[in-house]
């Protein structure tokens, strides 16, 4: 009999903007800590008691990046089995309210065009999301 794997529910923001050249870009962050340090991900975090996923996302992005965002539509819920836990990640489109950010928990951040999305080493659950974003975005 296998032990039931712990499920961790998180939210992630696919923050979309337009660069100086007028092309759509997506914001990616590089983890600065933990088991998956150095992997690239869409920023976000855990949902706290009493929060909606959108409220959690606004709070997490402000805590991690000092960035105010407008959370848009749900893109997808990614279900992914890591070796030690199951991840359930609600992924939303988002827009930055301002263009400033401060890296508090991440090593690096980049704005990536559609062609550049494959240039960073995404964490496994985020790879699934990148594929879905590329299908839906016409860059």
PDB file of C-alpha atoms in Angstrom:
ATOM      1  CA  UNK A   1       0.000   0.000   0.000  1.00  0.00           C
ATOM      2  CA  UNK A   2       1.416   3.387  -0.986  1.00  0.00           C
ATOM      3  CA  UNK A   3       1.368   6.293   1.391  1.00  0.00           C
ATOM      4  CA  UNK A   4      -0.914   9.135   0.360  1.00  0.00           C
ATOM      5  CA  UNK A   5       1.208  11.966  -1.025  1.00  0.00           C
ATOM      6  CA  UNK A   6       0.793  15.401   0.548  1.00  0.00           C
ATOM      7  CA  UNK A   7      -0.831  17.946  -1.758  1.00  0.00           C
ATOM      8  CA  UNK A   8       0.464  21.501  -1.739  1.00  0.00           C
ATOM      9  CA  UNK A   9      -1.872  24.118  -3.232  1.00  0.00           C
ATOM     10  CA  UNK A  10      -0.224  27.168  -4.712  1.00  0.00           C
ATOM     11  CA  UNK A  11      -0.939  30.002  -7.097  1.00  0.00           C
ATOM     12  CA  UNK A  12       1.294  31.332  -9.857  1.00  0.00           C
ATOM     13  CA  UNK A  13       1.202  34.542 -11.882  1.00  0.00           C
ATOM     14  CA  UNK A  14       1.973  34.633 -15.577  1.00  0.00           C
ATOM     15  CA  UNK A  15       2.707  38.355 -15.634  1.00  0.00           C
ATOM     16  CA  UNK A  16       2.413  39.684 -19.161  1.00  0.00           C
ATOM     17  CA  UNK A  17       3.555  43.075 -20.402  1.00  0.00           C
ATOM     18  CA  UNK A  18       4.818  44.674 -23.617  1.00  0.00           C
ATOM     19  CA  UNK A  19       8.513  45.471 -24.102  1.00  0.00           C
ATOM     20  CA  UNK A  20      10.092  48.563 -25.714  1.00  0.00           C
ATOM     21  CA  UNK A  21       9.831  46.888 -29.117  1.00  0.00           C
ATOM     22  CA  UNK A  22       6.074  46.465 -28.639  1.00  0.00           C
ATOM     23  CA  UNK A  23       6.303  42.672 -28.215  1.00  0.00           C
ATOM     24  CA  UNK A  24       4.519  40.666 -25.510  1.00  0.00           C
ATOM     25  CA  UNK A  25       6.815  39.482 -22.716  1.00  0.00           C
ATOM     26  CA  UNK A  26       6.326  37.167 -19.726  1.00  0.00           C
ATOM     27  CA  UNK A  27       7.966  37.641 -16.309  1.00  0.00           C
ATOM     28  CA  UNK A  28      10.029  34.715 -14.993  1.00  0.00           C
ATOM     29  CA  UNK A  29      11.851  34.419 -11.659  1.00  0.00           C
ATOM     30  CA  UNK A  30      14.764  32.248 -10.522  1.00  0.00           C
ATOM     31  CA  UNK A  31      14.434  30.573  -7.120  1.00  0.00           C
ATOM     32  CA  UNK A  32      16.959  31.714  -4.557  1.00  0.00           C
ATOM     33  CA  UNK A  33      16.397  29.025  -1.921  1.00  0.00           C
ATOM     34  CA  UNK A  34      15.253  25.508  -1.131  1.00  0.00           C
ATOM     35  CA  UNK A  35      15.300  22.189  -2.901  1.00  0.00           C
ATOM     36  CA  UNK A  36      14.665  23.776  -6.299  1.00  0.00           C
ATOM     37  CA  UNK A  37      17.155  26.666  -5.937  1.00  0.00           C
ATOM     38  CA  UNK A  38      18.270  28.130  -9.291  1.00  0.00           C
ATOM     39  CA  UNK A  39      15.256  26.722 -11.165  1.00  0.00           C
ATOM     40  CA  UNK A  40      13.063  29.187 -13.043  1.00  0.00           C
ATOM     41  CA  UNK A  41       9.392  29.577 -12.188  1.00  0.00           C
ATOM     42  CA  UNK A  42       6.383  31.806 -12.450  1.00  0.00           C
ATOM     43  CA  UNK A  43       6.192  33.804  -9.207  1.00  0.00           C
ATOM     44  CA  UNK A  44       3.552  33.015  -6.624  1.00  0.00           C
ATOM     45  CA  UNK A  45       3.126  30.945  -3.484  1.00  0.00           C
ATOM     46  CA  UNK A  46       0.853  29.195  -1.052  1.00  0.00           C
ATOM     47  CA  UNK A  47      -2.763  30.125  -0.431  1.00  0.00           C
ATOM     48  CA  UNK A  48      -3.367  31.106   3.201  1.00  0.00           C
ATOM     49  CA  UNK A  49      -6.461  30.326   5.247  1.00  0.00           C
ATOM     50  CA  UNK A  50      -9.419  32.479   4.177  1.00  0.00           C
ATOM     51  CA  UNK A  51      -7.819  33.758   0.968  1.00  0.00           C
ATOM     52  CA  UNK A  52      -9.105  33.332  -2.548  1.00  0.00           C
ATOM     53  CA  UNK A  53      -6.477  32.230  -5.083  1.00  0.00           C
ATOM     54  CA  UNK A  54      -6.461  35.728  -6.611  1.00  0.00           C
ATOM     55  CA  UNK A  55      -6.003  37.387  -3.200  1.00  0.00           C
ATOM     56  CA  UNK A  56      -3.157  34.985  -2.420  1.00  0.00           C
ATOM     57  CA  UNK A  57      -1.471  35.832  -5.698  1.00  0.00           C
ATOM     58  CA  UNK A  58      -1.692  39.592  -5.160  1.00  0.00           C
ATOM     59  CA  UNK A  59      -0.245  39.184  -1.647  1.00  0.00           C
ATOM     60  CA  UNK A  60       2.540  36.799  -2.682  1.00  0.00           C
ATOM     61  CA  UNK A  61       3.710  38.960  -5.592  1.00  0.00           C
ATOM     62  CA  UNK A  62       3.753  42.031  -3.337  1.00  0.00           C
ATOM     63  CA  UNK A  63       5.688  40.102  -0.631  1.00  0.00           C
ATOM     64  CA  UNK A  64       8.210  38.551  -3.034  1.00  0.00           C
ATOM     65  CA  UNK A  65       8.672  41.345  -5.568  1.00  0.00           C
ATOM     66  CA  UNK A  66       7.127  44.587  -4.223  1.00  0.00           C
ATOM     67  CA  UNK A  67       5.119  44.474  -7.454  1.00  0.00           C
ATOM     68  CA  UNK A  68       1.448  45.352  -7.613  1.00  0.00           C
ATOM     69  CA  UNK A  69      -0.432  43.265 -10.150  1.00  0.00           C
ATOM     70  CA  UNK A  70      -3.907  42.992 -11.601  1.00  0.00           C
ATOM     71  CA  UNK A  71      -4.883  39.313 -11.594  1.00  0.00           C
ATOM     72  CA  UNK A  72      -6.807  38.210 -14.651  1.00  0.00           C
ATOM     73  CA  UNK A  73      -8.274  34.929 -15.877  1.00  0.00           C
ATOM     74  CA  UNK A  74      -7.300  31.463 -14.757  1.00  0.00           C
ATOM     75  CA  UNK A  75      -5.086  29.885 -17.435  1.00  0.00           C
ATOM     76  CA  UNK A  76      -5.065  26.394 -15.991  1.00  0.00           C
ATOM     77  CA  UNK A  77      -4.573  24.344 -12.852  1.00  0.00           C
ATOM     78  CA  UNK A  78      -1.387  22.330 -13.209  1.00  0.00           C
ATOM     79  CA  UNK A  79      -1.281  19.054 -11.285  1.00  0.00           C
ATOM     80  CA  UNK A  80       2.254  17.711 -10.909  1.00  0.00           C
ATOM     81  CA  UNK A  81       3.795  14.916  -8.837  1.00  0.00           C
ATOM     82  CA  UNK A  82       7.171  15.839  -7.394  1.00  0.00           C
ATOM     83  CA  UNK A  83       9.040  13.047  -5.551  1.00  0.00           C
ATOM     84  CA  UNK A  84       7.932  14.225  -2.076  1.00  0.00           C
ATOM     85  CA  UNK A  85       4.593  15.940  -2.726  1.00  0.00           C
ATOM     86  CA  UNK A  86       1.810  16.594  -5.222  1.00  0.00           C
ATOM     87  CA  UNK A  87       1.581  20.182  -6.481  1.00  0.00           C
ATOM     88  CA  UNK A  88      -1.749  21.727  -7.428  1.00  0.00           C
ATOM     89  CA  UNK A  89      -0.981  25.111  -9.008  1.00  0.00           C
ATOM     90  CA  UNK A  90      -3.671  27.589 -10.091  1.00  0.00           C
ATOM     91  CA  UNK A  91      -2.073  29.718 -12.800  1.00  0.00           C
ATOM     92  CA  UNK A  92      -3.488  33.130 -13.664  1.00  0.00           C
ATOM     93  CA  UNK A  93      -2.733  35.783 -16.248  1.00  0.00           C
ATOM     94  CA  UNK A  94      -1.639  39.004 -14.566  1.00  0.00           C
ATOM     95  CA  UNK A  95      -0.547  42.504 -15.549  1.00  0.00           C
ATOM     96  CA  UNK A  96       1.891  44.694 -13.626  1.00  0.00           C
ATOM     97  CA  UNK A  97       0.423  47.929 -12.278  1.00  0.00           C
ATOM     98  CA  UNK A  98       3.935  49.446 -12.174  1.00  0.00           C
ATOM     99  CA  UNK A  99       7.136  48.398 -13.926  1.00  0.00           C
ATOM    100  CA  UNK A 100       9.263  48.340 -10.772  1.00  0.00           C
ATOM    101  CA  UNK A 101      10.135  45.270  -8.743  1.00  0.00           C
ATOM    102  CA  UNK A 102      12.522  44.223  -5.986  1.00  0.00           C
ATOM    103  CA  UNK A 103      13.913  40.686  -5.788  1.00  0.00           C
ATOM    104  CA  UNK A 104      13.363  39.674  -2.155  1.00  0.00           C
ATOM    105  CA  UNK A 105      13.349  35.870  -2.479  1.00  0.00           C
ATOM    106  CA  UNK A 106      14.644  35.265  -5.997  1.00  0.00           C
ATOM    107  CA  UNK A 107      18.147  35.304  -7.450  1.00  0.00           C
ATOM    108  CA  UNK A 108      17.118  36.790 -10.763  1.00  0.00           C
ATOM    109  CA  UNK A 109      14.152  37.803 -12.902  1.00  0.00           C
ATOM    110  CA  UNK A 110      13.733  38.255 -16.635  1.00  0.00           C
ATOM    111  CA  UNK A 111      11.124  39.424 -19.100  1.00  0.00           C
ATOM    112  CA  UNK A 112      10.997  36.775 -21.838  1.00  0.00           C
ATOM    113  CA  UNK A 113       9.463  36.926 -25.304  1.00  0.00           C
ATOM    114  CA  UNK A 114       7.690  33.847 -26.652  1.00  0.00           C
ATOM    115  CA  UNK A 115      10.868  32.700 -28.390  1.00  0.00           C
ATOM    116  CA  UNK A 116      12.924  33.177 -25.210  1.00  0.00           C
ATOM    117  CA  UNK A 117      10.661  31.073 -22.957  1.00  0.00           C
ATOM    118  CA  UNK A 118      12.795  28.013 -23.729  1.00  0.00           C
ATOM    119  CA  UNK A 119      16.060  29.743 -22.771  1.00  0.00           C
ATOM    120  CA  UNK A 120      15.705  29.272 -19.007  1.00  0.00           C
ATOM    121  CA  UNK A 121      15.712  26.058 -16.962  1.00  0.00           C
ATOM    122  CA  UNK A 122      12.069  25.880 -15.793  1.00  0.00           C
ATOM    123  CA  UNK A 123      11.023  23.823 -12.780  1.00  0.00           C
ATOM    124  CA  UNK A 124       9.108  20.671 -13.849  1.00  0.00           C
ATOM    125  CA  UNK A 125       5.585  21.897 -13.027  1.00  0.00           C
ATOM    126  CA  UNK A 126       6.303  25.211 -14.763  1.00  0.00           C
ATOM    127  CA  UNK A 127       7.448  23.406 -17.946  1.00  0.00           C
ATOM    128  CA  UNK A 128       3.877  22.137 -18.314  1.00  0.00           C
ATOM    129  CA  UNK A 129       2.591  25.699 -17.972  1.00  0.00           C
ATOM    130  CA  UNK A 130       5.136  27.112 -20.450  1.00  0.00           C
ATOM    131  CA  UNK A 131       3.884  24.652 -23.063  1.00  0.00           C
ATOM    132  CA  UNK A 132       0.289  25.715 -22.455  1.00  0.00           C
ATOM    133  CA  UNK A 133       1.184  29.404 -22.600  1.00  0.00           C
ATOM    134  CA  UNK A 134       3.067  28.964 -25.879  1.00  0.00           C
ATOM    135  CA  UNK A 135       0.008  27.235 -27.349  1.00  0.00           C
ATOM    136  CA  UNK A 136      -2.233  30.149 -26.381  1.00  0.00           C
ATOM    137  CA  UNK A 137      -0.003  33.122 -27.067  1.00  0.00           C
ATOM    138  CA  UNK A 138       0.597  34.466 -30.515  1.00  0.00           C
ATOM    139  CA  UNK A 139       3.907  36.222 -30.101  1.00  0.00           C
TER     140      UNK A 139
END
